[in-house]
PDB file of C-alpha atoms in Angstrom:
ATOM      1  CA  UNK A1248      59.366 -14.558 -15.009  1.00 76.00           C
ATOM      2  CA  UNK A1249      57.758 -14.130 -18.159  1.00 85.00           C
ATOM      3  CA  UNK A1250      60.731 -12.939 -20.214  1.00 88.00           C
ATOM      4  CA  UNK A1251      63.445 -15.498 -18.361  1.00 88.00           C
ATOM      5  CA  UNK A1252      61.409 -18.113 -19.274  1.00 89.00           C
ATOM      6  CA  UNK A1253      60.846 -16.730 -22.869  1.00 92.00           C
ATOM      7  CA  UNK A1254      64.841 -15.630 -23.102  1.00 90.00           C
ATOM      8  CA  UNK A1255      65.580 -19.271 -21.805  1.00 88.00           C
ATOM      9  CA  UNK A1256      63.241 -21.152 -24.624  1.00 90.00           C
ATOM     10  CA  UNK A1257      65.104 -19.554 -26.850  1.00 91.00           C
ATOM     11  CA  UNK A1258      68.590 -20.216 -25.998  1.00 86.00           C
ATOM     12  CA  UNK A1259      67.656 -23.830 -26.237  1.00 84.00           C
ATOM     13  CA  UNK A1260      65.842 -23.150 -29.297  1.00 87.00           C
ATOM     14  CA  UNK A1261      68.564 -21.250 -30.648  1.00 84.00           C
ATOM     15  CA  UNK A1262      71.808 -23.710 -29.882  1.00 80.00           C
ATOM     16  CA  UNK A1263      69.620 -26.734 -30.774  1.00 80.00           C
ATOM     17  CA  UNK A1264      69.046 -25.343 -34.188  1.00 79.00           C
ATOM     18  CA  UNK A1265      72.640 -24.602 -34.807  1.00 76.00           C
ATOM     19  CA  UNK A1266      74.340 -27.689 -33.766  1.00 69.00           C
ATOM     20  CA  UNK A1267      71.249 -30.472 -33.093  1.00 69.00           C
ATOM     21  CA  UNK A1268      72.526 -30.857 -29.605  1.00 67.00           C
ATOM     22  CA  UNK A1269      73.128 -29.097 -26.152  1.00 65.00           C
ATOM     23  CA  UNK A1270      69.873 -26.577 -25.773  1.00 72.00           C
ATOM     24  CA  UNK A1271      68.558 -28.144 -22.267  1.00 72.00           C
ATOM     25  CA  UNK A1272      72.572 -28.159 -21.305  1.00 74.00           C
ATOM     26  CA  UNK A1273      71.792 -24.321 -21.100  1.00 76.00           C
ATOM     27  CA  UNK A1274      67.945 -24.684 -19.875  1.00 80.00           C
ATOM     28  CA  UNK A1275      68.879 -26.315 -16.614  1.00 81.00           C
ATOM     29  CA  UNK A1276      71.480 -24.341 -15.242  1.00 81.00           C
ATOM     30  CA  UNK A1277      69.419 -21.216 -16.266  1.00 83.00           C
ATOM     31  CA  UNK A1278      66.727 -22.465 -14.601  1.00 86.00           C
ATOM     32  CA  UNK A1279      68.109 -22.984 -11.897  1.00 84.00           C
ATOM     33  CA  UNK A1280      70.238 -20.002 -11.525  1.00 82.00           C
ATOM     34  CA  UNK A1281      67.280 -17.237 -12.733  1.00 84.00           C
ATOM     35  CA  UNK A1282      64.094 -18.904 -11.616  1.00 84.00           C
ATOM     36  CA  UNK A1283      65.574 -20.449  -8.150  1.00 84.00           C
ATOM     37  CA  UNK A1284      63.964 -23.535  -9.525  1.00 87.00           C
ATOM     38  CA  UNK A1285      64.812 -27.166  -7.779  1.00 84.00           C
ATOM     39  CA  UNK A1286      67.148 -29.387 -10.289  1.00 80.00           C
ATOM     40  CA  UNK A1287      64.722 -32.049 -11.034  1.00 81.00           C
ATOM     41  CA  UNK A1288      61.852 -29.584 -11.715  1.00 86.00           C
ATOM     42  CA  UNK A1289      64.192 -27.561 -13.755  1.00 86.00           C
ATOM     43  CA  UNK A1290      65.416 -30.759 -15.524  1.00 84.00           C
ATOM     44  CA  UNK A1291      61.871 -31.978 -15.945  1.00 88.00           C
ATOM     45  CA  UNK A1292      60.911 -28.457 -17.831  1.00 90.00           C
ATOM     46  CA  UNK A1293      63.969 -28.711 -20.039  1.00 88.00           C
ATOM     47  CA  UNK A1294      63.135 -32.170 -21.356  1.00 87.00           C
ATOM     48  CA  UNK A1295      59.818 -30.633 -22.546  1.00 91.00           C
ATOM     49  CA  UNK A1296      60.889 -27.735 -24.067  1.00 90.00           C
ATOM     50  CA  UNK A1297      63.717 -29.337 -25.690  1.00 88.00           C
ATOM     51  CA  UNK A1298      61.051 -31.870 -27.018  1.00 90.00           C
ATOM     52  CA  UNK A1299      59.027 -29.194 -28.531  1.00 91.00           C
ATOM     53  CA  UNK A1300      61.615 -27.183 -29.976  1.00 89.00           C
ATOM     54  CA  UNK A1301      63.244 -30.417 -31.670  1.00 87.00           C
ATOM     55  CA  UNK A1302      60.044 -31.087 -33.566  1.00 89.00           C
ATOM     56  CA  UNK A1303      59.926 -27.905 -35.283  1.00 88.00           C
ATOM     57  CA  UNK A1304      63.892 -28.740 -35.908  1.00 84.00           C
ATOM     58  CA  UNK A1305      62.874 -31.889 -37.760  1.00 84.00           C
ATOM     59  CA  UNK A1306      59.991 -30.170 -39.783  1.00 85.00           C
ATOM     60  CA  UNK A1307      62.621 -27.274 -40.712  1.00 80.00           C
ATOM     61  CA  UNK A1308      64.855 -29.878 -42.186  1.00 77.00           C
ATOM     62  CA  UNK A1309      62.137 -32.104 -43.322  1.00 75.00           C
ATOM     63  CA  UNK A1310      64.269 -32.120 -46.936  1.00 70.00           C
ATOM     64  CA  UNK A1311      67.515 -33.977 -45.471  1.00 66.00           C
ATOM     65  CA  UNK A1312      68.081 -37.757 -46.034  1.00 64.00           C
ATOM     66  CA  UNK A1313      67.415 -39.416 -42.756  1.00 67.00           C
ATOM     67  CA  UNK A1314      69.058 -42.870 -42.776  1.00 64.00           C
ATOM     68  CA  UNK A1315      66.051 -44.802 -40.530  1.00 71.00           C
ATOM     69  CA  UNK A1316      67.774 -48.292 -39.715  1.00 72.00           C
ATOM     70  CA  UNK A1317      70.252 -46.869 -37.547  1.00 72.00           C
ATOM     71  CA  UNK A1318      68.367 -43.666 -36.444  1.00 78.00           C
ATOM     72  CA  UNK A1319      65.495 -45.947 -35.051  1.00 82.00           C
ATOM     73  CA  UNK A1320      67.973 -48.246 -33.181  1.00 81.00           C
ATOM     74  CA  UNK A1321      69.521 -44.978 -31.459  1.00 80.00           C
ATOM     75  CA  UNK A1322      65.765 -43.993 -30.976  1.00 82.00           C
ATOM     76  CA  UNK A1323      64.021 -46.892 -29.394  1.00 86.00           C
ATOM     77  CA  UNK A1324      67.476 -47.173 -27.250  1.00 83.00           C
ATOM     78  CA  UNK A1325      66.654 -43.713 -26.138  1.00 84.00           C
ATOM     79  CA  UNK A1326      62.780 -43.680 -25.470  1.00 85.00           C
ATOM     80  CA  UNK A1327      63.226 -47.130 -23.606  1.00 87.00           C
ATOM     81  CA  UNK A1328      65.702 -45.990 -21.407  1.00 88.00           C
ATOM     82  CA  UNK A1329      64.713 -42.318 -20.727  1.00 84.00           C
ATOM     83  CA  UNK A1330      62.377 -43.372 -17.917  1.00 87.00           C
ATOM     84  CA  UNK A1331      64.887 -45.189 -16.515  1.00 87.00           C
ATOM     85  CA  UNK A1332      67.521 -41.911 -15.902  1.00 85.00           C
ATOM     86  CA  UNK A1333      64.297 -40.465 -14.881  1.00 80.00           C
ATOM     87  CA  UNK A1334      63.845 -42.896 -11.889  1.00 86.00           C
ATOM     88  CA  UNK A1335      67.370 -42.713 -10.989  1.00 85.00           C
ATOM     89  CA  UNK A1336      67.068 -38.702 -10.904  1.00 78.00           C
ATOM     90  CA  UNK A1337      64.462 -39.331  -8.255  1.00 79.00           C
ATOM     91  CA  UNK A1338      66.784 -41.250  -6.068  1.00 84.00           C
ATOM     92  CA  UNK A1339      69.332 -38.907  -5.787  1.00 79.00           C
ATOM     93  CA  UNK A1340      69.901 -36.119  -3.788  1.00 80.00           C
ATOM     94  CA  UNK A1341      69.971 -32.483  -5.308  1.00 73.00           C
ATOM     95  CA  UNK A1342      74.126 -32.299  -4.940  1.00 80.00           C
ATOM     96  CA  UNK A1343      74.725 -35.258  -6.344  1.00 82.00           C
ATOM     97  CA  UNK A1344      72.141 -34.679  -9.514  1.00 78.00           C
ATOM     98  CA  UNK A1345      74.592 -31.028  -9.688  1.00 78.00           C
ATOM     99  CA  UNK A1346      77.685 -33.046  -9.788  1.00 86.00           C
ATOM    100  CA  UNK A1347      76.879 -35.224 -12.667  1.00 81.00           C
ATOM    101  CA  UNK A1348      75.201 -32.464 -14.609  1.00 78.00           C
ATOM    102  CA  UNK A1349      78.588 -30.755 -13.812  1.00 83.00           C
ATOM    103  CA  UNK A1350      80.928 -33.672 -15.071  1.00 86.00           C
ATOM    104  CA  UNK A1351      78.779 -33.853 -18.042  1.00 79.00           C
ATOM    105  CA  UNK A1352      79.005 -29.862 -18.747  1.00 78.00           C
ATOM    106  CA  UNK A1353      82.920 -29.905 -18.275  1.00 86.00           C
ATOM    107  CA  UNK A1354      83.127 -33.060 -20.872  1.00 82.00           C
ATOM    108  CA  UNK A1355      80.823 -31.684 -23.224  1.00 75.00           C
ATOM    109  CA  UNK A1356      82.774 -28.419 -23.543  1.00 78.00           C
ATOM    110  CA  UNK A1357      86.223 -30.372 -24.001  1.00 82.00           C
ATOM    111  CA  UNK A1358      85.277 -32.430 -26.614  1.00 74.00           C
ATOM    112  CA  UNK A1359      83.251 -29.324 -28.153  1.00 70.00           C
ATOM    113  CA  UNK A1360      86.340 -27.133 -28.286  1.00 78.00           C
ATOM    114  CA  UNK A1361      88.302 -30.371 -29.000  1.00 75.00           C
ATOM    115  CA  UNK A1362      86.586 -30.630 -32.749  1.00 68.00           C
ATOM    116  CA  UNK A1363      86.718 -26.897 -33.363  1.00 66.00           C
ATOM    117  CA  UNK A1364      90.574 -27.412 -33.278  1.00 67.00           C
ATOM    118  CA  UNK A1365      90.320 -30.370 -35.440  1.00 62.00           C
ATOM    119  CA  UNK A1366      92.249 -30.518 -38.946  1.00 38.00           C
ATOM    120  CA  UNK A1367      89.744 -28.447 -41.283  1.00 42.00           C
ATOM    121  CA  UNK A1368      90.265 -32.022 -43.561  1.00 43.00           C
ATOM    122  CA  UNK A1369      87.719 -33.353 -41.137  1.00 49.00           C
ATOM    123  CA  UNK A1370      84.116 -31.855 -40.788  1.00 47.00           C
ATOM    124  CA  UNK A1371      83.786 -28.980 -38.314  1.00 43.00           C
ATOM    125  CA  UNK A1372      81.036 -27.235 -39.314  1.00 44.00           C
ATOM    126  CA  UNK A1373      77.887 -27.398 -37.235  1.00 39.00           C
ATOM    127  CA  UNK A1374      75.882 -27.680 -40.394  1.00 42.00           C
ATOM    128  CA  UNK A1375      77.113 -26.874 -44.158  1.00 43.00           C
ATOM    129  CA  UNK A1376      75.724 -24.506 -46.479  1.00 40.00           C
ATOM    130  CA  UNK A1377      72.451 -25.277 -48.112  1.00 36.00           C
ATOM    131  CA  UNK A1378      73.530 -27.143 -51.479  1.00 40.00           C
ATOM    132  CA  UNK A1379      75.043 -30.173 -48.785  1.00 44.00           C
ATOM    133  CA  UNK A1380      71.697 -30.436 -47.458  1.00 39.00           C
ATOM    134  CA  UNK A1381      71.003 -32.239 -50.547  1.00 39.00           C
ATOM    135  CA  UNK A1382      74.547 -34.605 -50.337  1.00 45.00           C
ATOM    136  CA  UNK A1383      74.072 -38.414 -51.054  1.00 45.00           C
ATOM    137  CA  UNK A1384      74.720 -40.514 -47.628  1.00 46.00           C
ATOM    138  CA  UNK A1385      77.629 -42.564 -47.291  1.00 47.00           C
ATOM    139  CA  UNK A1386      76.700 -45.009 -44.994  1.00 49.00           C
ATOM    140  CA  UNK A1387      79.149 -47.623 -44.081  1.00 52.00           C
ATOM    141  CA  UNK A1388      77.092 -50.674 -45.645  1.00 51.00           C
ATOM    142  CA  UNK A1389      78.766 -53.495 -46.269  1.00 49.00           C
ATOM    143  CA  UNK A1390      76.749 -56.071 -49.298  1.00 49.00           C
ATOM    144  CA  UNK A1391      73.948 -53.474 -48.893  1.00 52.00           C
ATOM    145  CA  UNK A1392      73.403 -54.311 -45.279  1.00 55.00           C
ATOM    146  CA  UNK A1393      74.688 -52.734 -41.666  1.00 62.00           C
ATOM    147  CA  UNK A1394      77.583 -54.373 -40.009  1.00 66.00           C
ATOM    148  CA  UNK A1395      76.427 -55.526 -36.658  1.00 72.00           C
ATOM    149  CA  UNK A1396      78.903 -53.306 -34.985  1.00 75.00           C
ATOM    150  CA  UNK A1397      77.684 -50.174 -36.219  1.00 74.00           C
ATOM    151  CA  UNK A1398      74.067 -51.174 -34.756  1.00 77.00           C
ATOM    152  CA  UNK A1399      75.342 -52.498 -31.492  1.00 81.00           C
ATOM    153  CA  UNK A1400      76.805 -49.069 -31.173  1.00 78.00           C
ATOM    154  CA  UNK A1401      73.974 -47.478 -31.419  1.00 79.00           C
ATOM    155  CA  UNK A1402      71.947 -49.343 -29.491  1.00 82.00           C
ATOM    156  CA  UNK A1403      74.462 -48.103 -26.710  1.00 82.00           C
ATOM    157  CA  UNK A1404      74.374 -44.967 -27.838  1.00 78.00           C
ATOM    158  CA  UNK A1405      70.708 -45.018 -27.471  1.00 81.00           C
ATOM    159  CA  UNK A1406      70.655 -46.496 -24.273  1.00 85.00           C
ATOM    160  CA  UNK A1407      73.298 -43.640 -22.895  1.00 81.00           C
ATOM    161  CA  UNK A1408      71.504 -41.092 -24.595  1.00 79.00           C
ATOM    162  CA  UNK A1409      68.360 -42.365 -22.670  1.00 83.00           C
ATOM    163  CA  UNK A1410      69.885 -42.549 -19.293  1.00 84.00           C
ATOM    164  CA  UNK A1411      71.441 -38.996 -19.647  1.00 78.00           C
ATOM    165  CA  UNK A1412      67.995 -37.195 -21.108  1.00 76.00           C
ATOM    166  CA  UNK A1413      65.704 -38.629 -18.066  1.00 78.00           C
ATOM    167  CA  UNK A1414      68.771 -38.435 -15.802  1.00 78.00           C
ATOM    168  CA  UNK A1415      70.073 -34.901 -16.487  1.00 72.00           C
ATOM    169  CA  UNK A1416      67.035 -33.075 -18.123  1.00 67.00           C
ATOM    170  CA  UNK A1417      69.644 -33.404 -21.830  1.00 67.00           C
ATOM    171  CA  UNK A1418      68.630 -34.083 -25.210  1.00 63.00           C
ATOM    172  CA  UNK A1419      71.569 -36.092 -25.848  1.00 69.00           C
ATOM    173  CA  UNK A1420      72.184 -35.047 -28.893  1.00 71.00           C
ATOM    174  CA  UNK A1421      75.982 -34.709 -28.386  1.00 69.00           C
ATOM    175  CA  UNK A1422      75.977 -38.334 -27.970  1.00 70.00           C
ATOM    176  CA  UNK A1423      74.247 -39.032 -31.247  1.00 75.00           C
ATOM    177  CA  UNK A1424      75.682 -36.285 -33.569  1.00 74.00           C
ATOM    178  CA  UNK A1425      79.322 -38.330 -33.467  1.00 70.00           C
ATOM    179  CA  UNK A1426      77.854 -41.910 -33.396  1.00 70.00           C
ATOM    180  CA  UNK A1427      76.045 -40.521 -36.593  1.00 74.00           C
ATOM    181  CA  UNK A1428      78.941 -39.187 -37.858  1.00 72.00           C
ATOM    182  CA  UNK A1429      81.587 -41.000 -37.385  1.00 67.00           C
ATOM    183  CA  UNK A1430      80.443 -44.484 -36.859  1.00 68.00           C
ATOM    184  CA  UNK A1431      77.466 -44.265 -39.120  1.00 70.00           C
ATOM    185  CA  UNK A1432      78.448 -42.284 -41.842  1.00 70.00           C
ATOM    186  CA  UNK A1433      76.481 -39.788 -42.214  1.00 71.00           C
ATOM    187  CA  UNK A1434      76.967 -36.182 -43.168  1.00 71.00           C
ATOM    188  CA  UNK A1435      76.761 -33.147 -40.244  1.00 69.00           C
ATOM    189  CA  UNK A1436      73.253 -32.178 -42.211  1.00 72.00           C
ATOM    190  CA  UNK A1437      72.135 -35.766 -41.835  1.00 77.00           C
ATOM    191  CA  UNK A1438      73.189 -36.176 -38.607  1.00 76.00           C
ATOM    192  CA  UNK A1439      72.068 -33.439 -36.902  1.00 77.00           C
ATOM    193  CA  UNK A1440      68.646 -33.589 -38.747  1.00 80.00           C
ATOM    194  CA  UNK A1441      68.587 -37.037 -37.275  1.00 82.00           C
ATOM    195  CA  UNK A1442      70.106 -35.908 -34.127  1.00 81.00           C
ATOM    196  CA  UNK A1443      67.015 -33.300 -33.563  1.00 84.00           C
ATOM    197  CA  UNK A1444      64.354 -36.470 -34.334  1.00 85.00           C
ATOM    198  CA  UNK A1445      65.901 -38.310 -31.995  1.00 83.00           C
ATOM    199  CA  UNK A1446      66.067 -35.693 -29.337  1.00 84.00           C
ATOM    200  CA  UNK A1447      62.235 -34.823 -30.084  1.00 88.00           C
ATOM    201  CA  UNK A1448      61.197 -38.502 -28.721  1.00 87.00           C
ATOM    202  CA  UNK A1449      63.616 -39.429 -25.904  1.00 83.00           C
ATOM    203  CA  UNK A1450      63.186 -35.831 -24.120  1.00 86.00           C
ATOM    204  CA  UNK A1451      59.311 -36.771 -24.685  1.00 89.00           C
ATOM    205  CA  UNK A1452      59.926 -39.742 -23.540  1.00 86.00           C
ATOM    206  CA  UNK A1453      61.759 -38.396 -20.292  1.00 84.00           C
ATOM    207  CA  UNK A1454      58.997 -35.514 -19.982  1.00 89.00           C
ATOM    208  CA  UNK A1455      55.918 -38.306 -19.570  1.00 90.00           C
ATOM    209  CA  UNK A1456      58.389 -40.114 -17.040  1.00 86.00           C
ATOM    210  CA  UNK A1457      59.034 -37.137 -15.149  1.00 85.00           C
ATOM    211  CA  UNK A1458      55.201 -35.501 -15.220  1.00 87.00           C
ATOM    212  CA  UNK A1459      54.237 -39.541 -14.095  1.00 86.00           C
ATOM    213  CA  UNK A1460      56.757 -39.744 -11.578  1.00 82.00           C
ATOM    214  CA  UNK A1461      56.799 -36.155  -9.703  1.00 78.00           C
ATOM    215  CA  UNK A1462      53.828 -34.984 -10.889  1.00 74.00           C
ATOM    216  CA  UNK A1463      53.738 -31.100 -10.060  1.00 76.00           C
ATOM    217  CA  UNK A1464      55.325 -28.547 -12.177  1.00 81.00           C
ATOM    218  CA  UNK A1465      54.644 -24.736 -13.895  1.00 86.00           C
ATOM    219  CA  UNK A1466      52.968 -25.455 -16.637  1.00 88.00           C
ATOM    220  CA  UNK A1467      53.328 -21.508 -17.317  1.00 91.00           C
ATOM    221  CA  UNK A1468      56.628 -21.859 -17.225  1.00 92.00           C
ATOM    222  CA  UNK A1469      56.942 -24.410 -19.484  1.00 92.00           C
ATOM    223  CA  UNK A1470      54.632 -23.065 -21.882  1.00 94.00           C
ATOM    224  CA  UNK A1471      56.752 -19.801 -21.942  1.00 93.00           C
ATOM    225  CA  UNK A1472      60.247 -21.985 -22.593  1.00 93.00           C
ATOM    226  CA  UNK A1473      58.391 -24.368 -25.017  1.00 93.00           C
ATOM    227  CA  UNK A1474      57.347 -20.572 -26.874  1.00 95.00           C
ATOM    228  CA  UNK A1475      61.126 -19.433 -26.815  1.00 93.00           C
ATOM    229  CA  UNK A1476      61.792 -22.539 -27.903  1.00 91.00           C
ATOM    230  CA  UNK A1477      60.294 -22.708 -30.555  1.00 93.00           C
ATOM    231  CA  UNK A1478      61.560 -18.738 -31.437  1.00 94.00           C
ATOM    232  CA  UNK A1479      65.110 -19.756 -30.997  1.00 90.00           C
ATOM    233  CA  UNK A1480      65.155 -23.016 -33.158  1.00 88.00           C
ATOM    234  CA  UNK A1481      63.850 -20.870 -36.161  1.00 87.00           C
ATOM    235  CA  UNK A1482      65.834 -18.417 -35.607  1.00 88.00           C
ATOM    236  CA  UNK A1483      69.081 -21.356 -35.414  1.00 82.00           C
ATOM    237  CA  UNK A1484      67.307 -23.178 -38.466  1.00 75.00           C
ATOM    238  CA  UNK A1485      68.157 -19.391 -40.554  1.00 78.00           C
ATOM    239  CA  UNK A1486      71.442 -19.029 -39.121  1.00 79.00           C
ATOM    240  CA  UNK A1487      72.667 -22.499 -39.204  1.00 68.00           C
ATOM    241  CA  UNK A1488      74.412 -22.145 -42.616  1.00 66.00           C
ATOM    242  CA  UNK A1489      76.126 -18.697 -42.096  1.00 71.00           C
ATOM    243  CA  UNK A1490      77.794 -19.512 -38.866  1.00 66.00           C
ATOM    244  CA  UNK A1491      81.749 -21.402 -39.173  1.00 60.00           C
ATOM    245  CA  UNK A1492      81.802 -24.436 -37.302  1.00 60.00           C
ATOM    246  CA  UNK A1493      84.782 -23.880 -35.380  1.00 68.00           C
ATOM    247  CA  UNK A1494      83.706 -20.451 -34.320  1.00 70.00           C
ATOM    248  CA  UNK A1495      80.064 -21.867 -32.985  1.00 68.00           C
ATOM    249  CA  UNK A1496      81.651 -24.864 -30.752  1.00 67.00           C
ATOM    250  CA  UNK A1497      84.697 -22.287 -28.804  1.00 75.00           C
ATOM    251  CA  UNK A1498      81.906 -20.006 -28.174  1.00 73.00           C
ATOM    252  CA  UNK A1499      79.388 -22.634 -27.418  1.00 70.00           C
ATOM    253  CA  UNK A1500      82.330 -24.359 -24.707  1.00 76.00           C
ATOM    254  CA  UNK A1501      82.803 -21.108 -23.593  1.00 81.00           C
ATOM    255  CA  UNK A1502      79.283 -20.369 -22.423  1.00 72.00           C
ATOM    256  CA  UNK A1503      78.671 -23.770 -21.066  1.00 73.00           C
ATOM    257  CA  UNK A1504      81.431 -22.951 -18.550  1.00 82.00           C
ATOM    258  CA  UNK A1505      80.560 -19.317 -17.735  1.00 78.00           C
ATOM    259  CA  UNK A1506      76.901 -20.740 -17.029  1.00 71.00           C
ATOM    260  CA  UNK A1507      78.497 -23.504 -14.987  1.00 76.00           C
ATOM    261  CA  UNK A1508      80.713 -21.530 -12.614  1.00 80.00           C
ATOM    262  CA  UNK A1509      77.438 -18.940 -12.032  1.00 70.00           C
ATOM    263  CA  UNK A1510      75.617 -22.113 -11.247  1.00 66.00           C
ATOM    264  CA  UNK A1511      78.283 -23.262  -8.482  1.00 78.00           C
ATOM    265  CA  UNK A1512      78.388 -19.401  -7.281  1.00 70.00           C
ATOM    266  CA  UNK A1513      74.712 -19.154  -6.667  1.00 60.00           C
TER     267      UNK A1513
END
């Protein structure tokens, strides 16, 4: 158990710190699947070692230009609503709570292979190389303020991200990464930087609400994912700027399927 849990911490570690999103996507059918664990406990230990491993995510990229107005609106969406999904996990049964982590898994992996096949004029690279880190945000302000659009979108996208992370056991950061990006403005550095912040308080948010609400779980265990964790996102943080884009998501959709169809097989 030891080294599954440490191998699992560190796939979610690992794809968190190359694209800001999708680590507990991994964690829970792993979980599951290795450890014979129950979905909600499995979701419930994903949420906290996602939450772990996006703090030292947000430390690595402490340098990046966070845009706050719009990041806080996604994140008080999110930590409101997480305990919510939380509740509603709780009142489902075990096949449905597969099914809707399953329809999230297939639509995650089409839109991820989707954007690797994008037009290379548009930007489809998890991260960029270490001199964008530094790029001036272009935010779509208009008279120096934010169109009340953009900020009711990501209140939604707050709210969904929320629902999903205390629902599913998921960061959420592929919701946030393309509100960032392509409603806010932001660049992929910014965004995912922002993404990982965002991920650190609503999967704490959706931890607290599942430790209040079902009480019992391995704490061994989740100390050992929270460890690989924390392994894997430094490792991602290094290898975030070597790795194409387009290359990352196939192989990224790729393995979210694979892990899916084991999960239905078990």
């Amino acid at each position: 158990m030891v080294v599954t849990g440490l191998l699992v911490g560190v796939v979610i570690g690992l794809v968190l710190g190359l694209t800001g999103a999708g680590g507990s996507l991994f964690a829970v059918p792993l979980l599951s699947l290795l450890l014979s664990l129950p979905l909600v406990e499995s979701t419930g230990i994903a949420l906290g070692a996602v939450a772990v491993s996006a703090a030292l995510g947000v430390v690595q990229r402490r340098g990046v230009g966070i845009v706050w107005l719009p990041v806080s609106v996604v994140l008080i969406g999110g930590v409101v609503f997480a305990p919510v999904g939380r509740w509603l996990a709780g009142q489902l049964s075990a096949l449905g709570l597969l099914w809707g982590f399953s329809l999230l898994v297939l639509w995650v992996a089409y839109r991820m292979w989707q954007q690797a096949d994008a037009s290379s004029n548009h930007e489809t690279r998890a991260h960029k190389s270490a001199e964008d880190l530094t790029q001036t945000p272009m935010p779509l302000l208009v008279n120096g303020y934010w169109p009340s659009p953009i900020l009711i979108k990501a209140v939604i996208a707050g709210m969904v991200t929320g629902v999903l992370s205390g629902l599913l056991g998921v960061g959420g950061g592929f919701v946030i990464v393309p509100i960032l990006t392509l409603v806010v403005g932001l660049t992929m550095a910014q965004a995912v930087a922002s993404s990982l912040l965002v991920i650190c308080f609503v999967s704490s948010s959706g931890f607290l609400a599942h430790w209040w609400l079902h009480g019992q779980m391995d704490t061994g265990l989740l100390l050992l994912v929270s460890v690989g964790g924390l392994l894997g996102m430094f490792l991602g943080g290094r290898l975030s700027a070597r790795v194409a884009g387009p290359f990352l998501q196939r192989g990224f959709s790729i393995m979210l399927l694979l892990t899916l169809l084991m999960m239905w097989l078990r």
